[in-house]
Amino acid sequence: MEKIAVEVKNLVVSYKEIPVLWDINLKIPKGCLFAIVGPNGAGKTTLLKAMLDLIKADAGFVNIDKTLKVSYVPQNSSVSWDFPATCFDVVLMGSYRSLGWIKRPGRKEKNNAAACLEKMGMLEFKDRQINELSGGQKQRVFLARALMEEGDIFFLDEPFRGVDVVTEKEIIRLLKSFKEEGKTAVLVHHDLSTLCEYFDYMALINKSLIAQGPCSEVLLSEKLTQAYNGKISPFGVGYANIASNVR
Amino acid sequence: MAKFHHLGWVMQILRQMLGDYTFLVVTLCLGILGATCGMVSSFSVLKKESLLADSIGHASLPGVVLAYILTNSKKMEVLLFGAFLFGIISTLLILWIVNNSKIKHDGAMALALSSFFGLGMVLLTYVQKTPNANQAGLNRFIFGQASTLILDDAKNLMIISITIFFIILLFWKELKLVIFDRDFAMSLGFRPAVIDILFSALQVLAIVTGLEAVGAVLIASLIITPGAAARQWTDKLSVMVMLSCAFGALSGIIGTVISFLVPKIPTGPVVVIVLSIFALISVLFSPKRGVVLSKLKRGKAGGV
Amino acid sequence: MEFEIVLVSCITAAALAIPGVFLALKNMCMVSDSITHTVILGIVLGFFVTKDLSSPLLIIGATLTGLLTVYLTESLYKTKLVSEESAIGVVFPLLFSIAVLLITLFASNVHLDTDSVLLGELAFIPFDRLVILGVDLGPKALYFGLGLLLINLAVTLIFYKEIKLSIFDYTQCALYGFRPWAIHYLIMSMVSLSAVISFNVAGSILVVAFLSIPAITSYLICKDFKQMIITSVLVAVLNSSLGCVFAFALDVSIAGSIAVVSLLMFLRVFLFSKKAGLLMKFLDKRKRREEYLKSLVLYYINKEGNFQKACGIVRDKRVMKKLVKEGIIKNSP
Ligand SMILES: Nc1ncnc2c1ncn2[C@@H]1O[C@H](COP(=O)(O)OP(=O)(O)O)[C@@H](O)[C@H]1O
Ligand SMILES: [Mg+2]
């Protein structure tokens, strides 16, 4: 059996007492590209955040292999775009975790940052303010920042939103090269047509887990329509009973 | 001959200024104050909560009066401590209201600003009624009175300024990270709330120190304008902070000199006007983002 | 005399509460702070022109300066070089400082000092009386207040539909051909005029209290635009009368006391109102959370068939204990 990088068990997360994720059970194997797929508002971002322990879950637990270093590329909504930071500054921020409080990045970190920018083909834009880049370039910079963290498992929230095709392919190429090194990447993804091409495994969620497994298997089943049409109660029978209870 | 005469006049003024002890002290004070507020200003402006300074400035008034009522002392440290407490209280009140209701930042700020100031007025009128109360002078926290600053004030300002400087330097990386990308900061294991609290305290401290010299009404300008001006010139945080300090300090000094040369005029408003001129120049003529230059560029592009 | 003061402050507060609602809904409360400071510049400039402090031209000049402030602030903001709040904070201290300078340099011998403009005092109202043909018709401020109230009411009634639409849906308003910017400036004129007329009653900083506190208080409890305007006027009148009573009893600043009462009233609603109070919200939330966690536990007991296992899964131990204690769930299956 292959090794498990992340195990999610019985996870329930709610905002204001309304469950957004209901009883999620998930296993993410080590060394694979894993897609989290679902319609808008399905709770994909929430799932990612819960996995990283950025929001408190009401029930269940998440186990991330202790030996793995985690790095996270959030959905870019929280960035203050007008901030006076160059690409180089942004990438350098990736070293802050290992530095901890107060300690400053030194020569080593700076060289490393330049190398990461280089890897993403962004070295020539080193001194650009972050908002003067195109969507694809921004994403490259944020990926370079994630590289700085030297993580073993990457969590990327919709990295391809507003990104050109070239950059998208390049990011996937990079992630695949990571896979060769035994690293893991978990992505929130939208485009169903490229799923099989990019990813090994996927989880289909819409509040609760609808299906998981190798991409081709999940895509073939009728589960997909279930997730996207939502005609069948996403919570299944168990929830329907409880829901009447809650009210 | 006329030129020489002119020079002689300048020399005379200069000698007069350098010989004027009060003037030197006031200049020193306002220079330090400007630099301190300028430093804080950069971060306030980037955090998009600089108008909070206006609220805090006004809201600290009851603190001053209450401190006076309770201790019956007019020692600056005591009064400013009261102001500091009320500055913090008003900040917390604003955050509390915004986090727990549908009221937005602006409404909460207007509420804290006006009602706390009202409380200040109530307390002031109350003090005026009490016998043997020599309350004169509490008024200067509203409008500011730079000319009464003494060397002790300069020392206090220096201490506070250095404290703020070092704390900002110490947490530079964290401030930058949290303001730039809160979610990411959290994912790295930093606690944005801690940084928020720390910075709020620094901001209130800077505001409160400026109350005596500039007054509650105008102190907001010192926290808002230098940062807004400095942002136009650079895309590096360190340069922005340095510029913002420089703008603050320069306007403090220039303002004092002008109000020394022209009799009667109060220092605070002059400082604010000088500062605003810096801001105006920055917004219009900064090489990278300035309005004039981008108009020229657009004109060229349109012509071709 | 005290009655006159109460009357004037109630009328002024009611008049200010109306544009205050518009400001609050537009998220522009701090603009009121900005305008109340800068109208002083208009008064000073108007005084230089007319050489007369009681000229009605001063009111027009000052109102225009209020609009100028809004215009400058928005122009600065529209360059995208500074944020909205920074724009406010850059513009108004500048205009106010210029006003102060002009006063100290050229008008210091006239009765026009920044103290009285900024701080104002309701207690002096009864001394400035309107006397026509030897007949005492009451304090002047009363008529100013009434006039302001009438103007604000009239504008609101006439343009009710347009104002409402422009606040709630700016684009839609433009689509319907109403020129939302014109309505925007209409509202700002109301605010500006209100600030000009009432600052010698309340002082410019406390005008902010009159404009914004009743509005945000009613914002907490009202869902409907019309209801919010009416509530805010009522709250304003209530605050003013209570404030006056306290001020008379303690012999302190009247306007200040009204502002403090306004804060207390706001806090009362904010904390204890039945509909939106924090206390109710807190209790409600706690109840909902318990219900929610209860259903969660039941779900997992159902699923795992075992209380112990369900306990291991659901994290909130406090609620679990409570549920067991209340006998809602039993410790054994
Ligand atoms: N901070 C929040 N407070 C309340 N509800 C939220 C919050 N964040 C997300 N939600 C709700 O939770 C659901 C899932 O959100 P999210 O995880 O962002 O979805 P996705 O990333 O799949 O589009 C949505 O219905 C959203 O409205
Ligand atoms: Mg999302």
mmCIF file of C-alpha atoms and ligand atoms in Angstrom, chain A residues 45 75 157-158, ligand 2:
data_model
loop_
_atom_site.group_PDB
_atom_site.id
_atom_site.type_symbol
_atom_site.label_atom_id
_atom_site.label_comp_id
_atom_site.label_asym_id
_atom_site.label_seq_id
_atom_site.Cartn_x
_atom_site.Cartn_y
_atom_site.Cartn_z
ATOM 1 C CA THR A 45 -11.140 26.663 0.293
ATOM 2 C CA GLN A 75 -6.483 32.242 -2.981
ATOM 3 C CA ASP A 157 -5.997 27.272 -3.838
ATOM 4 C CA GLU A 158 -7.219 27.808 -7.398
HETATM 5 MG MG MG D 2 -12.455 29.089 -2.906
#
